[in-house]
Coordinates of C-alpha atoms and ligand atoms in Angstrom, one line a residue:
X109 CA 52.4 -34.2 20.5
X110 CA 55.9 -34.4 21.0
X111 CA 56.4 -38.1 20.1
X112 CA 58.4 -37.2 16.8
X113 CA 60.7 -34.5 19.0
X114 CA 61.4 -38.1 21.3
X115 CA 62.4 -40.5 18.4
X116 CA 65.1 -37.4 17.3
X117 CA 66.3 -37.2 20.7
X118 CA 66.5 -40.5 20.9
X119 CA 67.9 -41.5 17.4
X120 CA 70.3 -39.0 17.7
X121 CA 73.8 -40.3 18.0
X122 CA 75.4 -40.7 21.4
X123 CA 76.8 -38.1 23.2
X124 CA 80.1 -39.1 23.3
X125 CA 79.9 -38.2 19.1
X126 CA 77.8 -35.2 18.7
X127 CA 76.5 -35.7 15.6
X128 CA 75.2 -32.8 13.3
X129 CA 71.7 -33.9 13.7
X130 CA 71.9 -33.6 17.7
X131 CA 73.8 -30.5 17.2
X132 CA 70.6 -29.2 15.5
X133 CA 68.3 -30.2 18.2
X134 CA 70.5 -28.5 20.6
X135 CA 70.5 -25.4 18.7
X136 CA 66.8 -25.8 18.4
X137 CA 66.3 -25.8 21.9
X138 CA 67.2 -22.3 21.6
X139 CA 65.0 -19.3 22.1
X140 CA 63.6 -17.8 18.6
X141 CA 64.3 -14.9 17.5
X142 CA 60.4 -14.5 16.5
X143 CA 59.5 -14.8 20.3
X144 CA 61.7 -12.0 21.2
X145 CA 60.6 -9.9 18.6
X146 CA 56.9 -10.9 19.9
X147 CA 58.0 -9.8 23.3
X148 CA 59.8 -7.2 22.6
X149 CA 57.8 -5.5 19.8
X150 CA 55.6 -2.5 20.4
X151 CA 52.1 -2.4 18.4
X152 CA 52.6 -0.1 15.4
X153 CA 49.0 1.8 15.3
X154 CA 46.3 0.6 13.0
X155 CA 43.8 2.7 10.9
X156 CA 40.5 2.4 10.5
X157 CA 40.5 1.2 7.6
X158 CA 42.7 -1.0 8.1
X159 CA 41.0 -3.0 11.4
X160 CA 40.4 -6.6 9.9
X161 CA 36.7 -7.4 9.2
X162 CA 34.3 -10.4 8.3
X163 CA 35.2 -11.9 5.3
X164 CA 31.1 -13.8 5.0
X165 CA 27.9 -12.8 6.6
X166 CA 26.3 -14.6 9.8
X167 CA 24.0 -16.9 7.5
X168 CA 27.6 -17.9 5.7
X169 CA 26.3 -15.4 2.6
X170 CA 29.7 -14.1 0.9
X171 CA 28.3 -11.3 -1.3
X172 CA 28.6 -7.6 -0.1
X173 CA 31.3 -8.4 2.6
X174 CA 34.2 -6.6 0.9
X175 CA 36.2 -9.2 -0.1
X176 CA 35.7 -11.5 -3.1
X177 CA 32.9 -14.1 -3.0
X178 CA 35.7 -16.7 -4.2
X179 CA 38.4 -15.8 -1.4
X180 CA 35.3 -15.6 1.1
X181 CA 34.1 -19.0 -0.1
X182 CA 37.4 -20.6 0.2
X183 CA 38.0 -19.5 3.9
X184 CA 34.7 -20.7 4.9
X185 CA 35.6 -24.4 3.3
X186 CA 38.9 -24.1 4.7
X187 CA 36.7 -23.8 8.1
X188 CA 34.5 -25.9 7.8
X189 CA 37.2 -28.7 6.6
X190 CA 40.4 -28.0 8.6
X191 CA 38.9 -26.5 11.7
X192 CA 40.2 -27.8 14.8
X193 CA 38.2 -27.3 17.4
X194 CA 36.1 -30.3 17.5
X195 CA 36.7 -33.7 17.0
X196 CA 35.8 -35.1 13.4
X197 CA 32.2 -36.8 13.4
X198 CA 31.6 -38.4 9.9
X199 CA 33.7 -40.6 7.8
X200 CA 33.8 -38.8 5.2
X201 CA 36.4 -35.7 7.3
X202 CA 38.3 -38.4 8.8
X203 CA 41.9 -39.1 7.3
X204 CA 43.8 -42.2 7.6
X205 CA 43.5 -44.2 11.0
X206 CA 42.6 -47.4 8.5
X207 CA 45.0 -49.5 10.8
X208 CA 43.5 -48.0 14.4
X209 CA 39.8 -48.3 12.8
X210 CA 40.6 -51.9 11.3
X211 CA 42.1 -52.9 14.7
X212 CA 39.2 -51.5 16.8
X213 CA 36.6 -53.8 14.6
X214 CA 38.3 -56.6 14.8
X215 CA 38.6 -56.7 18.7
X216 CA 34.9 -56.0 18.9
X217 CA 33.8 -58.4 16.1
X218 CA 36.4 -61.3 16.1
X219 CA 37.9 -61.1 19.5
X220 CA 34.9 -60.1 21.2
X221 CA 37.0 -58.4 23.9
X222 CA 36.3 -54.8 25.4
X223 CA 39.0 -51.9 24.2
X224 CA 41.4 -49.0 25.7
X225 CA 42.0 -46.3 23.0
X226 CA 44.8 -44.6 24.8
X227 CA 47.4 -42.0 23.5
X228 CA 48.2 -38.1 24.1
X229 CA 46.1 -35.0 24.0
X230 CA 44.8 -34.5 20.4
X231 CA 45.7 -37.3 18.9
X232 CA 42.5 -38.2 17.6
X233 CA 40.9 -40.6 19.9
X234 CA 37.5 -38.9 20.3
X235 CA 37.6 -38.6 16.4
X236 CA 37.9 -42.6 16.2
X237 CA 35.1 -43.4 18.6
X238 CA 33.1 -41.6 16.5
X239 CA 33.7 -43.0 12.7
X240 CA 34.0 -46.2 14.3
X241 CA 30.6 -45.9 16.3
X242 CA 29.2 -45.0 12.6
X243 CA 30.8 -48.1 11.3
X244 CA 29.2 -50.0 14.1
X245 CA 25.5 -49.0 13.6
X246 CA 25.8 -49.8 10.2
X247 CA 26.8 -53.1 11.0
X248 CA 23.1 -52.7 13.2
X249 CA 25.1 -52.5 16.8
X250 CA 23.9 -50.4 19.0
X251 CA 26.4 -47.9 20.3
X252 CA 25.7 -45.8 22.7
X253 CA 28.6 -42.9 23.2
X254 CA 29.2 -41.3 27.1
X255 CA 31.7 -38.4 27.5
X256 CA 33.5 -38.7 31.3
X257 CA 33.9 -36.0 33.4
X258 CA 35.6 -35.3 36.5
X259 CA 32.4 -35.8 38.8
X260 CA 31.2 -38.5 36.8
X261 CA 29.2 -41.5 38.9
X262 CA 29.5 -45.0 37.6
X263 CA 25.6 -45.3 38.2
X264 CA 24.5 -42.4 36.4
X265 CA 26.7 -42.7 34.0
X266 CA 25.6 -46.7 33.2
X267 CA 21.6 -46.0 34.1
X268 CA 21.8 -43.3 30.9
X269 CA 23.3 -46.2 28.6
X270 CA 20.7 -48.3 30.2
X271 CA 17.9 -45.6 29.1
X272 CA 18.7 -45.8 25.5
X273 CA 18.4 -49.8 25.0
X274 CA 15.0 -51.1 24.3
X275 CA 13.2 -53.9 26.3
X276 CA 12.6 -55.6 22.6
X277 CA 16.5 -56.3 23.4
X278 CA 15.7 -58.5 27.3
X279 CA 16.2 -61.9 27.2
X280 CA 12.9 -62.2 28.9
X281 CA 10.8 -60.2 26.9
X282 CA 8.2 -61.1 23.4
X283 CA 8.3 -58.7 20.8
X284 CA 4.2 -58.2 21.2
X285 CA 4.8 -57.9 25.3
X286 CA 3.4 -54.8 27.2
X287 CA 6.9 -53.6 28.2
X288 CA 7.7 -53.1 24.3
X289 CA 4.2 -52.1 23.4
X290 CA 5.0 -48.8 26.7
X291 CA 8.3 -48.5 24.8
X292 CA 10.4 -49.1 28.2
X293 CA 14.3 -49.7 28.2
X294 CA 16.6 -51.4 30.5
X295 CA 16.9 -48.3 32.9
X296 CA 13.2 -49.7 33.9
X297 CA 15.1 -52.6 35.2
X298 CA 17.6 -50.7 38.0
X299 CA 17.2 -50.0 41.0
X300 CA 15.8 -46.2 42.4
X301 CA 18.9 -45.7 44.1
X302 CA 22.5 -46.3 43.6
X303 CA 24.0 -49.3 42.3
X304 CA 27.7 -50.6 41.2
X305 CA 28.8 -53.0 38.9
X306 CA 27.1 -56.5 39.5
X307 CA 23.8 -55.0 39.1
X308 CA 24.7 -53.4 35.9
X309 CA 26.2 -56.8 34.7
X310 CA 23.8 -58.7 35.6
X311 CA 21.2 -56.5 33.6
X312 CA 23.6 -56.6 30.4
X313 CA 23.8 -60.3 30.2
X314 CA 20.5 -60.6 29.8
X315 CA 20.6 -58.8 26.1
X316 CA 19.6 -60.6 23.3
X317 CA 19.2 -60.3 19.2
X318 CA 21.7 -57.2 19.2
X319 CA 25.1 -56.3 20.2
X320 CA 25.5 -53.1 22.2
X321 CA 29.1 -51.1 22.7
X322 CA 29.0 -48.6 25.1
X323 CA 32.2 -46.3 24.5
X324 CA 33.6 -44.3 27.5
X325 CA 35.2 -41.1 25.9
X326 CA 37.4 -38.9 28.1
X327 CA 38.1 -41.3 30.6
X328 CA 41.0 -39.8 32.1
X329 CA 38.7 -37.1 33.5
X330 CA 36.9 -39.4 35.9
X331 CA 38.8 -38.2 39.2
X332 CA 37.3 -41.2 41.4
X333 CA 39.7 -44.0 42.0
X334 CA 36.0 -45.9 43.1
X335 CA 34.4 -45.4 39.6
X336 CA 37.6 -47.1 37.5
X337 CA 37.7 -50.1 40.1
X338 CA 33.6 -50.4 39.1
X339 CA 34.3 -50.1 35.3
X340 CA 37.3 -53.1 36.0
X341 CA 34.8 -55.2 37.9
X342 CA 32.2 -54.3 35.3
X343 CA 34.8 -56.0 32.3
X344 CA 34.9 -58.8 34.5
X345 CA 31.8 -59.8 34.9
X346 CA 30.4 -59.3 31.2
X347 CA 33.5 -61.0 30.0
X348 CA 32.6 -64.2 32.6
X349 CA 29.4 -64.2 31.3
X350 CA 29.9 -63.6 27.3
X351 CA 27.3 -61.0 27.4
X352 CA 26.7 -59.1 24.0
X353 CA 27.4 -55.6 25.8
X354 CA 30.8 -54.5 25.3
X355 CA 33.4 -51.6 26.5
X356 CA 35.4 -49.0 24.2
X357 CA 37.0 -46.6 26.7
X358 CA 39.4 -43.8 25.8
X359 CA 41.6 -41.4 27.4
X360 CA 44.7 -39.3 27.3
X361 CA 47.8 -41.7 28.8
X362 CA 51.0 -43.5 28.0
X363 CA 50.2 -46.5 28.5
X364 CA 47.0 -49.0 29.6
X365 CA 47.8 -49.2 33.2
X366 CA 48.1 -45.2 33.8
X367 CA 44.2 -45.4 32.2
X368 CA 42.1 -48.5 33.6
X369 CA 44.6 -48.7 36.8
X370 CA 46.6 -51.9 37.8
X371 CA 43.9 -55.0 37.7
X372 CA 45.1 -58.2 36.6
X373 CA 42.1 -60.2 36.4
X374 CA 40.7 -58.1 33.3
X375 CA 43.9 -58.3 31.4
X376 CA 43.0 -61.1 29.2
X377 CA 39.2 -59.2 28.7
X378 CA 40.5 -56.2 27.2
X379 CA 42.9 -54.9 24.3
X380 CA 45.0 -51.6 24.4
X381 CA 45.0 -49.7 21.2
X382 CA 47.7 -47.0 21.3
X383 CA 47.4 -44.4 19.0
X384 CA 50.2 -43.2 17.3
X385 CA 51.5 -39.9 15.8
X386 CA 50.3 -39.6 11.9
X387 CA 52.6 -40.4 9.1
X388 CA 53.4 -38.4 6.9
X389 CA 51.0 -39.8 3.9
X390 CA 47.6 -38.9 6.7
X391 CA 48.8 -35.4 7.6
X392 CA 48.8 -35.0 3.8
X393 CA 45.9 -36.6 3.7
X394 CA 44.3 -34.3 6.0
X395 CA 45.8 -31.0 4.3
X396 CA 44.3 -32.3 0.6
X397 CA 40.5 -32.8 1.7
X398 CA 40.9 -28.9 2.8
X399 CA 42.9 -28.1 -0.4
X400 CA 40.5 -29.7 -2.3
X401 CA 37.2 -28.0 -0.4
X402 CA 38.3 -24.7 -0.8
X403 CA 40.4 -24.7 -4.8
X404 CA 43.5 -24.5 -2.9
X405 CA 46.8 -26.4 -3.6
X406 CA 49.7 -27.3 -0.7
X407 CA 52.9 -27.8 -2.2
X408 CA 54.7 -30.9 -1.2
X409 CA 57.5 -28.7 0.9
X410 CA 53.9 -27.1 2.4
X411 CA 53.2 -30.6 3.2
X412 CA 56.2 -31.3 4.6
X413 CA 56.6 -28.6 7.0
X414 CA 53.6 -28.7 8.2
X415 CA 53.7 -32.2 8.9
X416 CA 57.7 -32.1 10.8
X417 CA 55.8 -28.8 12.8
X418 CA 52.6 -30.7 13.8
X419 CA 55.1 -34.2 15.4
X420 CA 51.9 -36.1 13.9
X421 CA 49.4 -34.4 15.8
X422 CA 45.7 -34.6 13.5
X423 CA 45.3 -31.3 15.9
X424 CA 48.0 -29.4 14.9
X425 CA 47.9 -30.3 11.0
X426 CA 44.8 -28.7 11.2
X427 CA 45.1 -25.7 12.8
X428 CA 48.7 -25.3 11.1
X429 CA 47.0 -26.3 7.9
X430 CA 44.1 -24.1 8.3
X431 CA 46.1 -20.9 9.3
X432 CA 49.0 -21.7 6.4
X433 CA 45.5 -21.4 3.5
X434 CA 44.2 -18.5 5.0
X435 CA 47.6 -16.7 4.9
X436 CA 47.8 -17.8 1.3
X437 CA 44.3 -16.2 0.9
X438 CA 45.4 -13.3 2.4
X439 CA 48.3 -12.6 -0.2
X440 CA 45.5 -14.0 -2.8
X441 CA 47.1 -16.7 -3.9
X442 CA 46.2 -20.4 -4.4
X443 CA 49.3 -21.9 -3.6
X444 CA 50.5 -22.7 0.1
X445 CA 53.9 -22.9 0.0
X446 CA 56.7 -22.9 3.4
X447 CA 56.6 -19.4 3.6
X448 CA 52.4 -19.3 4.5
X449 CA 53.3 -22.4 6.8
X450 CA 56.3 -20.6 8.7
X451 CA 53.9 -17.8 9.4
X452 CA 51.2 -20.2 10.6
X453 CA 52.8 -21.4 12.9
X454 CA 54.3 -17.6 14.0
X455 CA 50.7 -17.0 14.2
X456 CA 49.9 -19.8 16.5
X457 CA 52.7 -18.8 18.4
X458 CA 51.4 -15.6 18.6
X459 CA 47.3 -16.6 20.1
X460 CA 48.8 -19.0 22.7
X461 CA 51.0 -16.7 23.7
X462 CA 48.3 -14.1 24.3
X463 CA 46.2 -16.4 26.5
X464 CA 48.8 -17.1 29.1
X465 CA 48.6 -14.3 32.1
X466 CA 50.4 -11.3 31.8
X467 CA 52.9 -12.5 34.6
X468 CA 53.6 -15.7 33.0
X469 CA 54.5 -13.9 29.5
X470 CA 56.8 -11.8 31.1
X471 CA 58.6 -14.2 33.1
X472 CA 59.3 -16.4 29.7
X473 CA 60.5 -13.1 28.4
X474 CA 63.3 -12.1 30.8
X475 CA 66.8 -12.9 29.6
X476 CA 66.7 -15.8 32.6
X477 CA 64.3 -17.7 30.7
X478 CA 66.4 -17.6 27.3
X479 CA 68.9 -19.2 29.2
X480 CA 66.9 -21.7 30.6
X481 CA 65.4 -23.1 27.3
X482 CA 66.3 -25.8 26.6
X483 CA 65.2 -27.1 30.1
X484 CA 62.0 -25.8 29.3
X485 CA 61.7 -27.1 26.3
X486 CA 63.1 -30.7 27.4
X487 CA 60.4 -30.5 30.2
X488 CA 58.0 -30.0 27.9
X489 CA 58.9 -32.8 25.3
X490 CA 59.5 -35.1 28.8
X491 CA 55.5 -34.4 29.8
X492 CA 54.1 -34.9 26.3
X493 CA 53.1 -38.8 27.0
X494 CA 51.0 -38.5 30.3
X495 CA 48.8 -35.1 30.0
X496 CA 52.1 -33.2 31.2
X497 CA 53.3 -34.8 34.0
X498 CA 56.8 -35.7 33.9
X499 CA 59.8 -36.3 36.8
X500 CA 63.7 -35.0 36.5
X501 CA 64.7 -38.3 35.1
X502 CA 62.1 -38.0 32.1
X503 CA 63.6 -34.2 31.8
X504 CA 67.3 -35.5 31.4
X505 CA 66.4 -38.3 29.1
X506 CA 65.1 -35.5 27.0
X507 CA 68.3 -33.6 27.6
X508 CA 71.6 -36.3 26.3
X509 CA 74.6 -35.2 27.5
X510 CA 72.6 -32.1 29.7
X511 CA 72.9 -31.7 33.4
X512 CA 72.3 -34.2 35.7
X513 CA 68.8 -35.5 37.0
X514 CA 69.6 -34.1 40.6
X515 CA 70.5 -30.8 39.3
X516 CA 67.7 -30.7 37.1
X517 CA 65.3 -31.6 40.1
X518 CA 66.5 -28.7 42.0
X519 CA 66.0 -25.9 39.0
X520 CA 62.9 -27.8 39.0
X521 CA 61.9 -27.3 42.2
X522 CA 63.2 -23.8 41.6
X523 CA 60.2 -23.0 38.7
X524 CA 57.5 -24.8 40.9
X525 CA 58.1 -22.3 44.0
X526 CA 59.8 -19.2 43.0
X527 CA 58.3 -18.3 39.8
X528 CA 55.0 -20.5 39.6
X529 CA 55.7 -21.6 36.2
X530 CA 55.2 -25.2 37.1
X531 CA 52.7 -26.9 39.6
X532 CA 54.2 -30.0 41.3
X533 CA 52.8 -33.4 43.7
X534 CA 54.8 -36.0 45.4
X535 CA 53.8 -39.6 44.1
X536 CA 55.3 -42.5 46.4
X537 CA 59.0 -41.7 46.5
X538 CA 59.0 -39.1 43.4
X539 CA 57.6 -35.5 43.2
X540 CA 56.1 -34.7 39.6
X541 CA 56.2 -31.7 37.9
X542 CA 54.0 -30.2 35.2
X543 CA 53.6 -26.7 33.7
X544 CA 50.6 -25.0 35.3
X545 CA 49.3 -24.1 32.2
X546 CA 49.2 -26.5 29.2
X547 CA 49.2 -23.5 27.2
X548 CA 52.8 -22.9 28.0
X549 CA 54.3 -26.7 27.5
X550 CA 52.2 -26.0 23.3
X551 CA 54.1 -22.8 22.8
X552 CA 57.4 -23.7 23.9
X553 CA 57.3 -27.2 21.6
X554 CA 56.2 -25.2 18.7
X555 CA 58.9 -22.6 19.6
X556 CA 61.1 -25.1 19.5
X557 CA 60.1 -26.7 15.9
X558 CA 60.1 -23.3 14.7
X559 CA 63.9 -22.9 15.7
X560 CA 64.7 -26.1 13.9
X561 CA 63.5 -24.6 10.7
X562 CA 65.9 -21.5 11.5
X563 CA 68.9 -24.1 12.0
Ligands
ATP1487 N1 41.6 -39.1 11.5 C1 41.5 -37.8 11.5 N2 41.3 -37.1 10.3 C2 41.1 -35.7 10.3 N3 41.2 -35.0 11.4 C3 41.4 -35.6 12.6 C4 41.5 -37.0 12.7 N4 41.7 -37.3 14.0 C5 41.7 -36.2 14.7 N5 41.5 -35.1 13.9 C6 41.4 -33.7 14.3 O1 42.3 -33.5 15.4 C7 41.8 -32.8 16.4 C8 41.8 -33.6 17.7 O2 41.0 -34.8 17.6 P1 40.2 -35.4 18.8 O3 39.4 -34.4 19.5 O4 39.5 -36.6 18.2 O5 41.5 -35.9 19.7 P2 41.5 -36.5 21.1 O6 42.6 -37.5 21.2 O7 40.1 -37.0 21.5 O8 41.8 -35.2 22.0 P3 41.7 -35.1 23.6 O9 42.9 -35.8 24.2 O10 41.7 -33.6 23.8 O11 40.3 -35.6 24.0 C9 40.4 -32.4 16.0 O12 40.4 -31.1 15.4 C10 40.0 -33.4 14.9 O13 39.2 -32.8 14.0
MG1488 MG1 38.8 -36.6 23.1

């Protein structure tokens, strides 16, 4: 999320010469004023009549609601096109991504190798899988799409791909054969009990007349080290054997090796696809197919804004985008301009602020905290890469010119025991830190893109 944050930092000019622009990330590191004022401010009482209500009906019928049938209509296509709380299933919501899509094909057609779709949290990757999975079948693959989670067994997992190909597909079977005539699949082929990757390979390489991808979503959940080493051996093996069954895995990292795990022997089988932060032509992209849904219009500086407050997250354009039309709609007006983005993103600010505990909000409320910003913040810029995990050193990179590594270690170490903030693990010779909930690491990078406007 933070990637743009990282290329200021680290195109800003050195520290010896403090240039303006790193003076304004400094400055931007600074609390804003709208978080003390959210902290700060009492409730004013509401009447009645003033308690917010349903702007369309359960059955999305707009008439008799008490607001206009156009406004209603135009906050249920702002919904329904810039929601973004799941990932985007048909081609025809997806923006951009033509270099990421036109990469993934030509691995699986031309290259015929298996593919890690890797990059941070929201960046689209689940989004991809799926247009490109649409792509695929119409090309007549078979794709078959398994989301990971943390108890996730390698068998299981493999014997439910296995249960969606058809025996018409087995090397050994004649279309008019009994096992096509029952309608069997290749699950009919495992064993009862468990099984691990040769058994599974060996199965696969006996497919024939098709071309199956099996794509791994979420594969950073899968906790067992046991199940990756299965899925490297698994590359192996269909790779040695050409088999027409191939791998699309995907999953919140930095960087391949954090994903599949250090195995040599499958680097030449498989092809990393990093996904990067959108440009500013997608997130504008993104914010006309909702402009255009619900007879709105973004003004270029609304495009802009929203694009330098989202660091070219597809997740963040959206909600930004989608809270930025319906504060338009609420002033009825048309036009999004800064103004409905800036409050966007106070209102963002302002929900994940009210789902952290109680405890937490007050303890990034006290007068300590405001003077330990820009740690904060630099923390979490440093954990944006690897699902929030970061060390002191990636802290002081973030922080040119700041205090040391050691010294930021100890206030560190400080946040993980005193006040709870920050949850913490010793890897080999380092200990880790990340903030105990993500929530916290979102509102204090959009804090700090919201102080950059202010600069
Ligand atoms: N190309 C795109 N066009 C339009 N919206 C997109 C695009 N890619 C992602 N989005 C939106 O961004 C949000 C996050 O997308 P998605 O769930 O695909 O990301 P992810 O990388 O799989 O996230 P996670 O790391 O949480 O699994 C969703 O709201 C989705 O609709
Ligand atoms: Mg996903």
């Amino acid at each position: 999320m933070a990637t743009l944050f990282k290329r200021w930092t680290r195109g800003a000019a050195p520290e010896a010469e403090l240039s303006s622009a790193a003076f304004a990330d400094a400055a931007a590191r600074q609390r804003p004023a709208f978080l003390d004022a959210l902290w700060l401010d009492d409730a004013a009482p509401v009447r009645e009549s003033d308690l917010p209500r349903f702007s369309a009906m359960a059955s999305d019928d707009v008439e008799g609601v008490g607001e206009e049938p156009t406004l209603a209509r135009a906050r249920l296509a702002l919904r329904d096109t810039l929601g973004a709380s799941q990932p985007v299933t048909t081609r025809d919501r997806f923006s951009g991504r033509h270099d990421a899509l036109t990469q993934l094909i030509a691995a699986i057609e031309q290259q015929r190798v298996h593919v890690v779709v890797y990059g941070e949290r929201g960046i689209g990757k689940t989004s991809l899988a799926h247009v490109f999975a649409d792509t695929a079948r119409e090309a007549r693959y078979i794709v078959l799409y398994g989301s990971c989670g943390t108890d996730g067994r390698f068998d299981e997992i493999f014997r439910a791909f296995a249960a969606k190909i058809p025996m018409l597909y087995h090397r050994s079977v004649l279309p008019t054969t009994v096992e096509v005539e029952q309608a069997l699949n290749f699950d009919s082929l495992l064993p009862a009990g468990p099984f691990g990757p040769r058994e599974v390979s060996d199965l696969f390489s006996d497919v024939v007349g098709t071309r199956v991808i099996l794509i791994l979503d979420e594969y950073d959940r899968i906790a067992d080290p046991h199940f990756r080493r299965d899925v490297a051996e698994l590359i192996k093996n269909l790779s040695d054997r050409a088999a027409r069954v191939q791998l699309v895995v995907t999953g919140v990292a930095s960087n391949l090796d954090e994903l599949i795990g250090f195995a040599p022997s499958i680097r030449r089988n498989i092809i990393g696809l990093p996904m990067r932060p959108l440009n500013l032509g997608e997130v504008a992209e993104i914010l006309h197919l909702g402009q255009d849904a619900a007879g709105l219009y973004f003004t270029d500086a609304a495009v802009q804004m929203i694009s330098t407050m989202a660091n070219g997250s597809p997740y963040l354009v959206r909600l930004l985008g989608h809270r930025a039309g319906i504060a338009a709609l609420d002033q009825r007006r048309t036009q999004i301009d800064p103004a409905h983005a800036k409050l966007a993103v106070e209102r963002v600010l302002t929900e994940w602020n009210a789902t952290l505990p109680r405890r937490i909000q007050s303890l990034l409320a006290r007068e300590e905290a405001r003077a330990q910003w820009p740690l904060l913040v630099a923390a979490a810029e440093a954990g944006t890469y690897s699902d929030g995990w970061f060390v002191a050193a990636d802290v002081a990179a973030e922080m040119p010119g700041g205090p040391s590594p050691a010294s930021i270690e100890s206030e560190l170490r400080k946040l993980a025991t005193a006040h709870e903030l920050l949850e913490s693990e010793v890897v080999g010779p380092e200990t880790r830190f990340r903030y105990r909930f993500p929530g916290v690491a979102s509102l204090l990078l959009m804090s700090a893109s919201l102080a950059r406007l202010d600069v």
